[in-house]
Short mmCIF file of C-alpha atoms in Angstrom, two decimals:
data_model
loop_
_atom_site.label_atom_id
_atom_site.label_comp_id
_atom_site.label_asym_id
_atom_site.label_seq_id
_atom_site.Cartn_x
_atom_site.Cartn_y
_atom_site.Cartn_z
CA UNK E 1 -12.68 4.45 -9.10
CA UNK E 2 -13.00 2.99 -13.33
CA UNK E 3 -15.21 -0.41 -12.48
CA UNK E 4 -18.27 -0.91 -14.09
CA UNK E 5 -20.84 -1.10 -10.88
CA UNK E 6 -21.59 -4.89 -11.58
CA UNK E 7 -18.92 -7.38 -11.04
CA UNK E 8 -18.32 -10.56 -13.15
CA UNK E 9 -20.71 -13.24 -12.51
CA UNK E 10 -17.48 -15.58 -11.42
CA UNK E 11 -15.84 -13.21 -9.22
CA UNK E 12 -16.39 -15.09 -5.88
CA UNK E 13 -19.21 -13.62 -2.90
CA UNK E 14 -17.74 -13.45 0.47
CA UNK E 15 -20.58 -14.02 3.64
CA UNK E 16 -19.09 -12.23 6.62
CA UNK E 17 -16.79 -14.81 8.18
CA UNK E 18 -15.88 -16.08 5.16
CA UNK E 19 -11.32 -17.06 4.48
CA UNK E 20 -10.65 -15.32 1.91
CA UNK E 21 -10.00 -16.92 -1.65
CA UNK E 22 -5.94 -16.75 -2.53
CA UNK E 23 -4.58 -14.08 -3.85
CA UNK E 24 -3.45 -15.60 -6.84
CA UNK E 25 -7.10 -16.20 -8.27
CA UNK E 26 -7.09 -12.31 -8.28
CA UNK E 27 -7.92 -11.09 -11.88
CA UNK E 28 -5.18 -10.51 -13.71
CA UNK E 29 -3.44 -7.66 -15.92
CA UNK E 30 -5.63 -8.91 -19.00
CA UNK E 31 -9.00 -8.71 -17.12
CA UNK E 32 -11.02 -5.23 -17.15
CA UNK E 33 -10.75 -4.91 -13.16
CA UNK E 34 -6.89 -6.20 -12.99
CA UNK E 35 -6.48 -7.16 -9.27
CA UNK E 36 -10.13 -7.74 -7.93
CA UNK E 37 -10.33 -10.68 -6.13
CA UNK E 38 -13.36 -10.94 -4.73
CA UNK E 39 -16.56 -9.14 -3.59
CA UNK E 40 -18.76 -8.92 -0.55
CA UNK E 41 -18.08 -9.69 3.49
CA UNK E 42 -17.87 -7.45 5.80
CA UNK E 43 -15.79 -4.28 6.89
CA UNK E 44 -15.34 -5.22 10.51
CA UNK E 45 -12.19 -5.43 12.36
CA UNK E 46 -11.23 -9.07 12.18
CA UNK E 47 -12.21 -9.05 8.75
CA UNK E 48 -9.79 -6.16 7.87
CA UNK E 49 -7.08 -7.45 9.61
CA UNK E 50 -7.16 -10.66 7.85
CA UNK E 51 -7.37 -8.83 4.69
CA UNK E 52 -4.32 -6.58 5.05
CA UNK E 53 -2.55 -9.52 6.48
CA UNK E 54 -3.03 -11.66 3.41
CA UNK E 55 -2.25 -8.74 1.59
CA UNK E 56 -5.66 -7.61 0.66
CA UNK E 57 -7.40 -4.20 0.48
CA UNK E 58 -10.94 -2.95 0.10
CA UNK E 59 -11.77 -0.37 -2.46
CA UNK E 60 -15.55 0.30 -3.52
CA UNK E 61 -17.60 3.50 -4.66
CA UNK E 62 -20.46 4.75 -3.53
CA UNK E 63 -23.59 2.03 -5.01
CA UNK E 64 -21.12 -1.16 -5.37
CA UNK E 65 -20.55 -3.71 -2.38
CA UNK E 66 -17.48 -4.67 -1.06
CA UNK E 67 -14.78 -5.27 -3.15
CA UNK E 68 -11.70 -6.70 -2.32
CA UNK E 69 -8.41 -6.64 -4.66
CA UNK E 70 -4.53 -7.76 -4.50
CA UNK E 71 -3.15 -6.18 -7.55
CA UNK E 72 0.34 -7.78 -9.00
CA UNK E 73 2.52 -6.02 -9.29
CA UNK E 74 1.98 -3.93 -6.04
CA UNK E 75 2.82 -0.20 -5.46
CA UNK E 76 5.85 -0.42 -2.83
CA UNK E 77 7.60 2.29 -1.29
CA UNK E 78 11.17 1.15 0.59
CA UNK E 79 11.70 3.26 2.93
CA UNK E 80 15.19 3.13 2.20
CA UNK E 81 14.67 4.44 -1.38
CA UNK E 82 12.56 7.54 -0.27
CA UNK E 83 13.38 10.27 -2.89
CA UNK E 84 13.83 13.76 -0.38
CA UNK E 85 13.64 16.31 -3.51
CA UNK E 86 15.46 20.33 -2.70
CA UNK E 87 12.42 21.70 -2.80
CA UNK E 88 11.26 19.49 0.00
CA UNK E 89 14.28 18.94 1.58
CA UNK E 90 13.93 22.98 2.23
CA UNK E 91 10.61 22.62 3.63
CA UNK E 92 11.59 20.10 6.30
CA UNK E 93 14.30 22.06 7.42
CA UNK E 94 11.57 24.90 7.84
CA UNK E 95 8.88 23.20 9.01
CA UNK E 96 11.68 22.00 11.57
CA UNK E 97 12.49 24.89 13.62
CA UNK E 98 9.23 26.64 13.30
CA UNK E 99 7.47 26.39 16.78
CA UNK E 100 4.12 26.88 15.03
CA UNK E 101 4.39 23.62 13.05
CA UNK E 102 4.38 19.70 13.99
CA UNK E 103 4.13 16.02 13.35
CA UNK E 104 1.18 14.46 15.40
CA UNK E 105 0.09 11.29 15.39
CA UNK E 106 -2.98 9.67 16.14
CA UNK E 107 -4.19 13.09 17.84
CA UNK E 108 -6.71 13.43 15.07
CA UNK E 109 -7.78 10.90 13.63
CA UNK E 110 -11.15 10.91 12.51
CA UNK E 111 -10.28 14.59 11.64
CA UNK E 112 -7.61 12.68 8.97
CA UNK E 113 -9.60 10.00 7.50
CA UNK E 114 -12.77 12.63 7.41
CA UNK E 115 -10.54 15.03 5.43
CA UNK E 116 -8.82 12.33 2.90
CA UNK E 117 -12.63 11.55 2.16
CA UNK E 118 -14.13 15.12 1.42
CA UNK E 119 -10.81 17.22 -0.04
CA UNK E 120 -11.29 17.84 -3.72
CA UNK E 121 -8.31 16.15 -5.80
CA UNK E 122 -8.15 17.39 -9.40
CA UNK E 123 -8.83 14.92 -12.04
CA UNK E 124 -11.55 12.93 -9.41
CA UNK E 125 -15.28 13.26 -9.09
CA UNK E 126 -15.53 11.66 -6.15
CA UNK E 127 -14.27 9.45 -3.41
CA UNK E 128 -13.68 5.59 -2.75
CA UNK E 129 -13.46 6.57 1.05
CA UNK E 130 -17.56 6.34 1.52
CA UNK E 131 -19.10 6.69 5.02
CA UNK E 132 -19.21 2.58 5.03
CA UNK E 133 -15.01 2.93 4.99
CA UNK E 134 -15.04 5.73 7.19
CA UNK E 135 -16.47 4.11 9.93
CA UNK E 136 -14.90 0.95 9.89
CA UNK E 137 -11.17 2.42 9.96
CA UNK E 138 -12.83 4.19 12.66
CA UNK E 139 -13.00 1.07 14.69
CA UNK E 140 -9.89 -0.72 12.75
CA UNK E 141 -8.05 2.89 15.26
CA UNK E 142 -9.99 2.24 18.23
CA UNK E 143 -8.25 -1.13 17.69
CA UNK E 144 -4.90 0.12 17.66
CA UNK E 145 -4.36 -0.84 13.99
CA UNK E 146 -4.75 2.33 11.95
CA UNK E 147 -2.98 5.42 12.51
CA UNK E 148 -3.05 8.92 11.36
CA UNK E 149 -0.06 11.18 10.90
CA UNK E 150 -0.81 14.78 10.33
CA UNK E 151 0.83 17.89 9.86
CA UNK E 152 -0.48 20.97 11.97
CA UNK E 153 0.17 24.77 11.52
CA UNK E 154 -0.43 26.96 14.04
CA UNK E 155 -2.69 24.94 16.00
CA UNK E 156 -4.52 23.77 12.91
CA UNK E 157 -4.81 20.47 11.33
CA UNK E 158 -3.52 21.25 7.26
CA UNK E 159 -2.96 18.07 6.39
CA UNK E 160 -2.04 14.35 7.15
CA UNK E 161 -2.50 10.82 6.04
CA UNK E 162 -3.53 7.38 7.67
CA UNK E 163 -2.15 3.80 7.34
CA UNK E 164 -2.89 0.73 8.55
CA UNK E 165 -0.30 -1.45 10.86
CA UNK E 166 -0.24 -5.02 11.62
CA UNK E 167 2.87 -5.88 13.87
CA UNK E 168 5.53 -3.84 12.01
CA UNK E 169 3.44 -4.38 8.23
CA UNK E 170 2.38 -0.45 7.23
CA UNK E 171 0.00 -0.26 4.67
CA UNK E 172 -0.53 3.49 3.10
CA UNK E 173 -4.41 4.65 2.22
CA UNK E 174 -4.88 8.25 1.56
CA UNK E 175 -3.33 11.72 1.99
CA UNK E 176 -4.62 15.07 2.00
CA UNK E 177 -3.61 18.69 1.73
CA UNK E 178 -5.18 21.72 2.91
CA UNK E 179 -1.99 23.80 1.78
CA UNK E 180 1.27 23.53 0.04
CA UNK E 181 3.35 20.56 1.00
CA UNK E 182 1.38 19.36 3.80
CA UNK E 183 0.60 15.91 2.62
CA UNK E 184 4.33 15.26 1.34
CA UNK E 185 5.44 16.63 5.04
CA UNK E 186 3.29 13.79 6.18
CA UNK E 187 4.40 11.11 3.67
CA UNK E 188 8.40 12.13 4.94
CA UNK E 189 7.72 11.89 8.73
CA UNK E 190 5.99 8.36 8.44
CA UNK E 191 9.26 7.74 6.08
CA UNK E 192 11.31 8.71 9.05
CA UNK E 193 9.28 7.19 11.71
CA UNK E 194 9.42 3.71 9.93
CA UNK E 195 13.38 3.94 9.18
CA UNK E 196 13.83 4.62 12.75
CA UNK E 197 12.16 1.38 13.59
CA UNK E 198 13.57 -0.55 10.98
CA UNK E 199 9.91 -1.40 8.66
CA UNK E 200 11.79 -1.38 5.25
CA UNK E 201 8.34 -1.16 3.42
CA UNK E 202 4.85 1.12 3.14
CA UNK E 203 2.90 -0.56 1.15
CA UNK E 204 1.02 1.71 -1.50
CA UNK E 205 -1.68 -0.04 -3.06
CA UNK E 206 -1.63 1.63 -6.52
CA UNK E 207 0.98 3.09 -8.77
CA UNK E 208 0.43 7.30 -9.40
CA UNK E 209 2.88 9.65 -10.55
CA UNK E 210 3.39 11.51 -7.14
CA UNK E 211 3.91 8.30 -4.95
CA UNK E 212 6.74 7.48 -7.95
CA UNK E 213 8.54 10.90 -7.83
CA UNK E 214 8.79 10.14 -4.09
CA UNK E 215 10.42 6.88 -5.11
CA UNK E 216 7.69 4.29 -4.66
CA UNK E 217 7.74 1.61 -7.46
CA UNK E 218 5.89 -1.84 -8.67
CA UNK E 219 7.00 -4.67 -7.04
CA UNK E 220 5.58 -8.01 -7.26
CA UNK E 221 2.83 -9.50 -5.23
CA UNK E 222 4.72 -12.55 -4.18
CA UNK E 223 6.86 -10.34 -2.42
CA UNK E 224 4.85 -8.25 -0.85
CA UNK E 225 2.89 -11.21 0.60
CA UNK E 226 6.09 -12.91 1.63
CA UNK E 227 7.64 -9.42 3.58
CA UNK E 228 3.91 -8.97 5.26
CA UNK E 229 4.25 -12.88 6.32
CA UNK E 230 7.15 -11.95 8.59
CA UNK E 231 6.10 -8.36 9.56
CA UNK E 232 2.96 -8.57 10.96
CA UNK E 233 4.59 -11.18 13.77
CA UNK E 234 6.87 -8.41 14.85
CA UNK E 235 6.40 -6.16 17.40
CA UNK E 236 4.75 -2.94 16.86
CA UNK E 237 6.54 0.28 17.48
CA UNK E 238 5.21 3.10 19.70
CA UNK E 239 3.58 5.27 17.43
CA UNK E 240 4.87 8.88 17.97
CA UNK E 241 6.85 11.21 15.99
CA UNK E 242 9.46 12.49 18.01
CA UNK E 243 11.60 15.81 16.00
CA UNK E 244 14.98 14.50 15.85
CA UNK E 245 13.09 11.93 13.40
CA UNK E 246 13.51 14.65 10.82
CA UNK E 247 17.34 14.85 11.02
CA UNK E 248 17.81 11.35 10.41
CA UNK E 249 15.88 11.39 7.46
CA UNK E 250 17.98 14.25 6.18
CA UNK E 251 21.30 13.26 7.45
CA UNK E 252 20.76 9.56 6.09
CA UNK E 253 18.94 10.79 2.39
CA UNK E 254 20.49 11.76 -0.62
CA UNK E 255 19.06 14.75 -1.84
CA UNK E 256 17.34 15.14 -5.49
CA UNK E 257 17.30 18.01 -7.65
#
């Protein structure tokens, strides 16, 4: 994470409790930490919901305190505009039929969020996922609003990701891959899973160059705020991937070379 490890003197100090300021005093595109809104609080359940409600996120390293950001524009993937590549397309269909590989969810979950913090990435040194974050998306699952979906090979967890959900609001944090394609088989059942319940949008934080292949793209913040408005009041689904998910997603997606 590229942020000097002392915030600007004006940058406002949340005490635990503390509303949250609007998200349109977040710094802007001009400012050296575009998005940051504010710094401080607390990492405890009520506190996180509020944040992801209002379309907030926290996002520190190791040494800084809490920081909280609402970037514009926003990172959006519609589910609708999911890119399913051959090359992945292929590994669906295999993973599909192959009795020694499945779609859990929620079955490991500290397993997940332990993994997305530890994996090496190349090109990163370390990890915004500290112990701090760990634990309190820990509790933010015991609460029933974070959720991991993972990818298993014979009997072994290879790979997976974990969200946050408020109502039917899905908000994307990390993946990781212990072999080929097991992330991106991840990424495609929560696609499916959210189609299937009609949530049109996974929110994805920050624009990279794999979540735009897969057809993710910057949209702006007033919309984001204004779909999460209306989705968090809605029901929930059940959270379960069930394997006829995967043929909807292929019989509904236009295939990319």
């Amino acid at each position: 994470m590229a942020l000097a490890q002392q915030t600007p003197h004006e940058l406002p100090w949340l005490r635990a409790g503390d509303p949250f300021p609007p998200v349109s005093l977040a710094l802007d595109s001009t400012a050296p930490a575009p998005g940051l809104l504010a710094a401080g609080g607390a990492l405890d359940v009520g506190t996180l919901v509020r944040a992801y409600s209002a379309g907030v996120f926290p996002w520190f390293s190791a040494g800084q305190p809490i920081l909280w950001w609402s970037p514009d524009p926003r990172m959006m993937m519609q589910t609708s505009q999911f890119k399913l590549h051959r090359s992945l397309r292929k590994r669906i269909n295999q993973f599909a039929i192959d009795p020694a590989c499945e779609i859990r969810v929620d079955s490991a979950f500290d397993q997940t969020i332990e993994a997305c913090a530890t994996v090496h990435r190349p090109g990163q040194s370390g990890t915004w996922i500290v112990p701090d974050m760990v634990s309190a998306y820990q509790r933010l699952h015991v609460a029933g609003y974070a959720h991991s979906i993972e990818t298993w090979i014979n009997g072994k967890l290879v790979g997976g990701l974990y969200c946050v959900a408020i109502g039917r609001a899905v908000f994307g944090e990390s993946m990781f891959s212990l072999v080929p394609d097991a992330s991106k088989l991840a990424l495609a059942a929560l696609i499916a899973f959210c189609r299937h319940h009609g949530i049109e949008w996974v929110d994805c934080q920050q624009n990279t160059r794999h979540l735009a292949s897969l057809g993710a793209r910057e949209t702006a913040r007033s919309d984001l705020v204004r779909y999460v408005r209306t989705a968090i009041t809605q029901q929930p689904p059940e959270w379960r991937f069930e394997p006829y998910l995967w043929g909807e997603l292929i019989v509904c997606e236009k295939v990319m070379t």
